[in-house]
Amino acid sequence: MPRTTPAIAADTMHAIALLRHGGVEQLRSHVLPIPRPGPGQLLLRVHAAGVGRWDILEREGVFALQRNRRTRFPHVGGSEGAGVVVATGIRAAGFEEGDRVYGLVAHRSPMAGFHAEFALVDTDYARLVPRRMSMDQAAVLPVDGGIALRGLRDILELQGGEALALFGASGGMGHLALQLAKRMGARVLAIASGEDGVRMASRLGADAAIDGRRDDIAVAMRQFAPGGLDAALLTAGGDGAAQVVRAMPRNARMAWPHGVVPPPETVDLPQARAYAAGYGPALMEDLHALVVQGPLMPHVSRRFPLERIAEAQHALGAHHLGRIAVSTL
């Protein structure tokens, strides 16, 4: 049986849940039973949760269709977040009540996501929040941080001294990829969005930063690496990404995660490929180790109360730096 505290003396919680797939009007406030931790699980009192484009795909039923899996309703979304441990299941070694923890929801319980007052996390996908990091920052780290690390390290096999073009460098995944690439010793041309995005990319250590909406990307790439860039990571699609593709040498490596829309046309680049997140406990541990070593700091540009999560999802389509989070406190 899980150990409980007064923090979960009640049986119900406030959550944002779906009763069916659809638009933002389907995001409704509900009172639901508090999930109870099973073996190897933690129950967190959620402080903050990430909001990403994958939440929209989940809400619209795209993931369920892709995986040929029927969604059980009511369904609480929220793949990533941070909170305080209030109960532990058996075999949940390494954690105790009161720990500040961030993590990723990898199980399939329909009412245990982070867009609620309480969430369940498997210990394999949970880590202690570093002291220098806020709950908001930790909450938005797992998904984008893990996908960025996989793209740079496992797909591009980025090496120290190589020249990297990073498209979308001021976005959610891009600003973390920038920090990781610099940790790997690469020279980074950051292609950001807007003057504020250029400033942030420069502050995070980019060797050069340009505004992808206004500057000539091909000229900037030639000036940055006259002999040709070694690799490119595309964290967004569109005309700017297409310009990067056209300016890359044929022998260069290029990668972008599944979900980049529209996917780039790379017929002339034999070493270009899309990749899946491939998330597992080992990737979570590798990302956390880099966070602990530092510096690797997520940037949260906007915060919304949980009950305004529809606004938070709308805000994903507007210009913003880094990530968007919701708070339950």
GROMACS .gro file of C-alpha atoms in nm:
model
  329
    1MET     CA    1   0.000   0.000   0.000
    2PRO     CA    2   0.127   0.353  -0.073
    3ARG     CA    3   0.228   0.575   0.215
    4THR     CA    4   0.004   0.883   0.230
    5THR     CA    5   0.028   1.224   0.391
    6PRO     CA    6  -0.230   1.486   0.494
    7ALA     CA    7  -0.171   1.647   0.153
    8ILE     CA    8  -0.382   1.370  -0.002
    9ALA     CA    9  -0.629   1.316   0.279
   10ALA     CA   10  -0.906   1.401   0.029
   11ASP     CA   11  -1.018   1.154  -0.236
   12THR     CA   12  -1.063   1.395  -0.526
   13MET     CA   13  -0.866   1.655  -0.716
   14HIS     CA   14  -0.920   1.937  -0.963
   15ALA     CA   15  -0.804   1.850  -1.315
   16ILE     CA   16  -0.837   1.964  -1.675
   17ALA     CA   17  -0.967   1.661  -1.860
   18LEU     CA   18  -1.111   1.561  -2.196
   19LEU     CA   19  -1.439   1.377  -2.231
   20ARG     CA   20  -1.381   1.346  -2.606
   21HIS     CA   21  -1.123   1.451  -2.863
   22GLY     CA   22  -1.164   1.788  -3.032
   23GLY     CA   23  -1.085   2.158  -3.003
   24VAL     CA   24  -0.989   2.364  -2.698
   25GLU     CA   25  -1.356   2.374  -2.597
   26GLN     CA   26  -1.311   2.011  -2.491
   27LEU     CA   27  -1.063   2.115  -2.217
   28ARG     CA   28  -1.293   2.119  -1.917
   29SER     CA   29  -1.245   2.147  -1.543
   30HIS     CA   30  -1.338   1.827  -1.362
   31VAL     CA   31  -1.330   1.683  -1.013
   32LEU     CA   32  -1.173   1.340  -1.043
   33PRO     CA   33  -1.040   1.072  -0.808
   34ILE     CA   34  -0.680   1.121  -0.703
   35PRO     CA   35  -0.471   0.846  -0.867
   36ARG     CA   36  -0.286   0.618  -0.628
   37PRO     CA   37   0.075   0.514  -0.688
   38GLY     CA   38   0.139   0.155  -0.786
   39PRO     CA   39   0.470  -0.029  -0.758
   40GLY     CA   40   0.762   0.189  -0.862
   41GLN     CA   41   0.549   0.503  -0.885
   42LEU     CA   42   0.537   0.843  -0.716
   43LEU     CA   43   0.234   1.061  -0.655
   44LEU     CA   44   0.325   1.428  -0.697
   45ARG     CA   45   0.141   1.736  -0.581
   46VAL     CA   46   0.187   1.923  -0.907
   47HIS     CA   47   0.338   2.271  -0.896
   48ALA     CA   48   0.387   2.330  -1.268
   49ALA     CA   49   0.343   2.150  -1.599
   50GLY     CA   50   0.467   2.202  -1.950
   51VAL     CA   51   0.241   2.291  -2.242
   52GLY     CA   52   0.364   2.181  -2.585
   53ARG     CA   53   0.237   2.118  -2.935
   54TRP     CA   54   0.211   1.749  -2.850
   55ASP     CA   55  -0.071   1.841  -2.609
   56ILE     CA   56  -0.269   1.970  -2.904
   57LEU     CA   57  -0.209   1.646  -3.097
   58GLU     CA   58  -0.319   1.449  -2.792
   59ARG     CA   59  -0.630   1.665  -2.748
   60GLU     CA   60  -0.728   1.629  -3.114
   61GLY     CA   61  -0.685   1.252  -3.108
   62VAL     CA   62  -0.391   1.241  -3.351
   63PHE     CA   63  -0.175   1.031  -3.118
   64ALA     CA   64  -0.456   0.784  -3.057
   65LEU     CA   65  -0.504   0.745  -3.433
   66GLN     CA   66  -0.132   0.705  -3.501
   67ARG     CA   67  -0.096   0.442  -3.232
   68ASN     CA   68  -0.424   0.270  -3.318
   69ARG     CA   69  -0.519   0.299  -2.955
   70ARG     CA   70  -0.854   0.397  -2.811
   71THR     CA   71  -0.838   0.681  -2.556
   72ARG     CA   72  -1.005   0.619  -2.223
   73PHE     CA   73  -1.207   0.915  -2.096
   74PRO     CA   74  -1.202   1.127  -1.891
   75HIS     CA   75  -0.843   1.183  -1.998
   76VAL     CA   76  -0.598   1.415  -1.819
   77GLY     CA   77  -0.317   1.540  -2.044
   78GLY     CA   78   0.021   1.680  -1.953
   79SER     CA   79   0.326   1.471  -2.041
   80GLU     CA   80   0.578   1.659  -1.826
   81GLY     CA   81   0.582   1.854  -1.504
   82ALA     CA   82   0.723   1.904  -1.158
   83GLY     CA   83   0.591   1.881  -0.805
   84VAL     CA   84   0.645   1.749  -0.454
   85VAL     CA   85   0.622   1.380  -0.363
   86VAL     CA   86   0.322   1.316  -0.137
   87ALA     CA   87   0.301   0.937  -0.164
   88THR     CA   88   0.517   0.651  -0.288
   89GLY     CA   89   0.430   0.306  -0.410
   90ILE     CA   90   0.625  -0.002  -0.313
   91ARG     CA   91   0.964  -0.040  -0.483
   92ALA     CA   92   0.992   0.338  -0.530
   93ALA     CA   93   1.348   0.348  -0.400
   94GLY     CA   94   1.547   0.670  -0.402
   95PHE     CA   95   1.256   0.904  -0.333
   96GLU     CA   96   1.070   1.010  -0.023
   97GLU     CA   97   0.781   1.235   0.067
   98GLY     CA   98   0.869   1.601   0.039
   99ASP     CA   99   1.119   1.560  -0.246
  100ARG     CA  100   1.098   1.812  -0.531
  101VAL     CA  101   1.072   1.600  -0.843
  102TYR     CA  102   1.033   1.657  -1.216
  103GLY     CA  103   0.945   1.390  -1.465
  104LEU     CA  104   0.770   1.248  -1.765
  105VAL     CA  105   0.444   1.052  -1.779
  106ALA     CA  106   0.532   0.725  -1.952
  107HIS     CA  107   0.245   0.507  -1.830
  108ARG     CA  108  -0.105   0.492  -1.978
  109SER     CA  109  -0.333   0.575  -1.684
  110PRO     CA  110  -0.598   0.814  -1.827
  111MET     CA  111  -0.626   1.030  -1.514
  112ALA     CA  112  -0.262   1.067  -1.409
  113GLY     CA  113  -0.124   1.344  -1.634
  114PHE     CA  114   0.032   1.667  -1.511
  115HIS     CA  115  -0.260   1.896  -1.602
  116ALA     CA  116  -0.411   1.832  -1.261
  117GLU     CA  117  -0.343   1.892  -0.893
  118PHE     CA  118  -0.183   1.546  -0.862
  119ALA     CA  119   0.007   1.330  -1.111
  120LEU     CA  120   0.164   0.984  -1.121
  121VAL     CA  121   0.523   0.934  -1.238
  122ASP     CA  122   0.721   0.612  -1.271
  123THR     CA  123   1.049   0.638  -1.081
  124ASP     CA  124   1.239   0.550  -1.401
  125TYR     CA  125   1.116   0.881  -1.544
  126ALA     CA  126   1.149   1.094  -1.230
  127ARG     CA  127   1.448   1.292  -1.107
  128LEU     CA  128   1.514   1.537  -0.825
  129VAL     CA  129   1.486   1.902  -0.923
  130PRO     CA  130   1.832   2.066  -0.906
  131ARG     CA  131   1.856   2.330  -0.635
  132ARG     CA  132   1.929   2.612  -0.877
  133MET     CA  133   1.628   2.531  -1.095
  134SER     CA  134   1.272   2.650  -1.036
  135MET     CA  135   0.973   2.418  -1.057
  136ASP     CA  136   0.857   2.596  -1.373
  137GLN     CA  137   1.193   2.537  -1.541
  138ALA     CA  138   1.210   2.173  -1.437
  139ALA     CA  139   0.852   2.115  -1.553
  140VAL     CA  140   0.930   2.203  -1.917
  141LEU     CA  141   1.261   2.020  -1.942
  142PRO     CA  142   1.194   1.648  -2.007
  143VAL     CA  143   1.028   1.636  -2.350
  144ASP     CA  144   1.217   1.905  -2.542
  145GLY     CA  145   1.542   1.840  -2.356
  146GLY     CA  146   1.535   1.469  -2.430
  147ILE     CA  147   1.445   1.511  -2.797
  148ALA     CA  148   1.716   1.774  -2.844
  149LEU     CA  149   1.978   1.552  -2.681
  150ARG     CA  150   1.879   1.254  -2.894
  151GLY     CA  151   1.894   1.459  -3.213
  152LEU     CA  152   2.236   1.609  -3.147
  153ARG     CA  153   2.409   1.313  -2.986
  154ASP     CA  154   2.246   1.001  -3.131
  155ILE     CA  155   2.123   1.110  -3.474
  156LEU     CA  156   2.369   1.380  -3.584
  157GLU     CA  157   2.655   1.242  -3.372
  158LEU     CA  158   2.775   1.599  -3.327
  159GLN     CA  159   3.145   1.635  -3.252
  160GLY     CA  160   3.349   1.908  -3.087
  161GLY     CA  161   3.468   2.172  -3.332
  162GLU     CA  162   3.197   2.099  -3.591
  163ALA     CA  163   2.982   2.379  -3.732
  164LEU     CA  164   2.608   2.337  -3.666
  165ALA     CA  165   2.314   2.532  -3.808
  166LEU     CA  166   2.034   2.532  -3.551
  167PHE     CA  167   1.700   2.641  -3.694
  168GLY     CA  168   1.441   2.748  -3.438
  169ALA     CA  169   1.710   2.829  -3.183
  170SER     CA  170   1.487   3.048  -2.966
  171GLY     CA  171   1.201   2.795  -2.945
  172GLY     CA  172   1.120   2.533  -2.685
  173MET     CA  173   1.349   2.260  -2.811
  174GLY     CA  174   1.584   2.492  -2.996
  175HIS     CA  175   1.705   2.693  -2.697
  176LEU     CA  176   1.788   2.372  -2.511
  177ALA     CA  177   1.957   2.223  -2.819
  178LEU     CA  178   2.171   2.537  -2.839
  179GLN     CA  179   2.295   2.489  -2.485
  180LEU     CA  180   2.359   2.119  -2.542
  181ALA     CA  181   2.546   2.178  -2.867
  182LYS     CA  182   2.776   2.426  -2.697
  183ARG     CA  183   2.835   2.173  -2.420
  184MET     CA  184   2.943   1.929  -2.690
  185GLY     CA  185   3.199   2.178  -2.819
  186ALA     CA  186   3.029   2.264  -3.146
  187ARG     CA  187   3.028   2.602  -3.320
  188VAL     CA  188   2.664   2.707  -3.347
  189LEU     CA  189   2.492   2.935  -3.595
  190ALA     CA  190   2.161   3.005  -3.421
  191ILE     CA  191   1.872   3.089  -3.653
  192ALA     CA  192   1.619   3.240  -3.415
  193SER     CA  193   1.286   3.422  -3.442
  194GLY     CA  194   1.271   3.797  -3.390
  195GLU     CA  195   1.515   4.039  -3.234
  196ASP     CA  196   1.431   3.906  -2.887
  197GLY     CA  197   1.508   3.553  -3.008
  198VAL     CA  198   1.845   3.665  -3.145
  199ARG     CA  199   1.930   3.828  -2.812
  200MET     CA  200   1.840   3.514  -2.621
  201ALA     CA  201   2.041   3.289  -2.854
  202SER     CA  202   2.343   3.515  -2.815
  203ARG     CA  203   2.304   3.514  -2.439
  204LEU     CA  204   2.293   3.133  -2.439
  205GLY     CA  205   2.629   3.112  -2.614
  206ALA     CA  206   2.562   3.099  -2.989
  207ASP     CA  207   2.875   3.177  -3.190
  208ALA     CA  208   2.653   3.374  -3.429
  209ALA     CA  209   2.280   3.446  -3.421
  210ILE     CA  210   2.048   3.575  -3.692
  211ASP     CA  211   1.677   3.646  -3.729
  212GLY     CA  212   1.539   3.379  -3.959
  213ARG     CA  213   1.244   3.598  -4.049
  214ARG     CA  214   1.447   3.896  -4.169
  215ASP     CA  215   1.808   3.797  -4.239
  216ASP     CA  216   1.940   3.612  -4.543
  217ILE     CA  217   1.994   3.262  -4.405
  218ALA     CA  218   2.207   3.135  -4.696
  219VAL     CA  219   2.445   3.431  -4.675
  220ALA     CA  220   2.477   3.390  -4.298
  221MET     CA  221   2.556   3.020  -4.340
  222ARG     CA  222   2.830   3.089  -4.597
  223GLN     CA  223   2.984   3.357  -4.378
  224PHE     CA  224   2.971   3.136  -4.070
  225ALA     CA  225   3.129   2.833  -4.238
  226PRO     CA  226   3.289   2.921  -4.573
  227GLY     CA  227   3.383   2.558  -4.623
  228GLY     CA  228   3.028   2.441  -4.549
  229LEU     CA  229   2.848   2.347  -4.231
  230ASP     CA  230   2.888   1.998  -4.093
  231ALA     CA  231   2.536   1.948  -3.959
  232ALA     CA  232   2.195   2.106  -3.907
  233LEU     CA  233   1.915   2.048  -3.659
  234LEU     CA  234   1.573   2.173  -3.764
  235THR     CA  235   1.331   2.221  -3.475
  236ALA     CA  236   1.065   2.388  -3.693
  237GLY     CA  237   0.949   2.379  -4.053
  238GLY     CA  238   0.852   2.638  -4.311
  239ASP     CA  239   1.035   2.860  -4.555
  240GLY     CA  240   1.328   2.926  -4.322
  241ALA     CA  241   1.393   2.555  -4.279
  242ALA     CA  242   1.377   2.513  -4.657
  243GLN     CA  243   1.642   2.784  -4.695
  244VAL     CA  244   1.870   2.594  -4.456
  245VAL     CA  245   1.823   2.274  -4.656
  246ARG     CA  246   1.909   2.442  -4.986
  247ALA     CA  247   2.226   2.599  -4.841
  248MET     CA  248   2.365   2.282  -4.683
  249PRO     CA  249   2.651   2.087  -4.849
  250ARG     CA  250   2.542   1.756  -4.997
  251ASN     CA  251   2.762   1.560  -4.757
  252ALA     CA  252   2.631   1.740  -4.447
  253ARG     CA  253   2.421   1.570  -4.182
  254MET     CA  254   2.073   1.696  -4.106
  255ALA     CA  255   1.800   1.590  -3.863
  256TRP     CA  256   1.458   1.699  -3.746
  257PRO     CA  257   1.217   1.536  -3.501
  258HIS     CA  258   0.891   1.382  -3.618
  259GLY     CA  259   0.622   1.646  -3.583
  260VAL     CA  260   0.807   1.926  -3.763
  261VAL     CA  261   0.548   2.067  -4.004
  262PRO     CA  262   0.585   2.082  -4.294
  263PRO     CA  263   0.864   1.823  -4.305
  264PRO     CA  264   1.161   1.952  -4.507
  265GLU     CA  265   1.227   1.826  -4.858
  266THR     CA  266   1.581   1.688  -4.850
  267VAL     CA  267   1.604   1.471  -5.161
  268ASP     CA  268   1.956   1.598  -5.239
  269LEU     CA  269   2.089   1.536  -4.887
  270PRO     CA  270   2.152   1.163  -4.837
  271GLN     CA  271   2.240   1.209  -4.469
  272ALA     CA  272   1.915   1.387  -4.380
  273ARG     CA  273   1.658   1.210  -4.167
  274ALA     CA  274   1.362   1.254  -3.938
  275TYR     CA  275   1.377   1.086  -3.601
  276ALA     CA  276   1.144   0.969  -3.327
  277ALA     CA  277   1.182   1.078  -2.967
  278GLY     CA  278   1.294   0.729  -2.866
  279TYR     CA  279   1.247   0.825  -2.503
  280GLY     CA  280   1.345   0.578  -2.234
  281PRO     CA  281   1.486   0.574  -1.882
  282ALA     CA  282   1.844   0.587  -2.014
  283LEU     CA  283   1.777   0.909  -2.207
  284MET     CA  284   1.609   1.059  -1.902
  285GLU     CA  285   1.913   0.975  -1.691
  286ASP     CA  286   2.156   1.115  -1.949
  287LEU     CA  287   1.962   1.440  -1.971
  288HIS     CA  288   1.946   1.472  -1.594
  289ALA     CA  289   2.320   1.413  -1.562
  290LEU     CA  290   2.382   1.704  -1.800
  291VAL     CA  291   2.142   1.924  -1.603
  292VAL     CA  292   2.323   1.846  -1.279
  293GLN     CA  293   2.661   1.920  -1.437
  294GLY     CA  294   2.518   2.248  -1.570
  295PRO     CA  295   2.463   2.493  -1.707
  296LEU     CA  296   2.145   2.381  -1.886
  297MET     CA  297   1.853   2.607  -1.802
  298PRO     CA  298   1.508   2.604  -1.965
  299HIS     CA  299   1.352   2.943  -2.037
  300VAL     CA  300   0.984   2.986  -1.949
  301SER     CA  301   0.846   3.295  -2.120
  302ARG     CA  302   0.478   3.268  -2.025
  303ARG     CA  303   0.291   3.115  -1.732
  304PHE     CA  304  -0.082   3.049  -1.708
  305PRO     CA  305  -0.301   2.920  -1.424
  306LEU     CA  306  -0.415   2.563  -1.488
  307GLU     CA  307  -0.775   2.671  -1.545
  308ARG     CA  308  -0.656   2.885  -1.839
  309ILE     CA  309  -0.489   2.598  -2.019
  310ALA     CA  310  -0.694   2.665  -2.335
  311GLU     CA  311  -0.528   3.010  -2.352
  312ALA     CA  312  -0.189   2.847  -2.297
  313GLN     CA  313  -0.246   2.614  -2.593
  314HIS     CA  314  -0.358   2.907  -2.809
  315ALA     CA  315  -0.039   3.092  -2.710
  316LEU     CA  316   0.171   2.812  -2.864
  317GLY     CA  317   0.077   2.950  -3.205
  318ALA     CA  318   0.196   3.303  -3.126
  319HIS     CA  319   0.552   3.432  -3.109
  320HIS     CA  320   0.718   3.340  -2.782
  321LEU     CA  321   1.062   3.243  -2.657
  322GLY     CA  322   1.141   2.909  -2.497
  323ARG     CA  323   0.849   2.736  -2.334
  324ILE     CA  324   0.501   2.794  -2.190
  325ALA     CA  325   0.396   2.646  -1.856
  326VAL     CA  326   0.084   2.618  -1.643
  327SER     CA  327   0.077   2.639  -1.265
  328THR     CA  328  -0.156   2.460  -1.025
  329LEU     CA  329  -0.065   2.676  -0.724
   0.00000   0.00000   0.00000
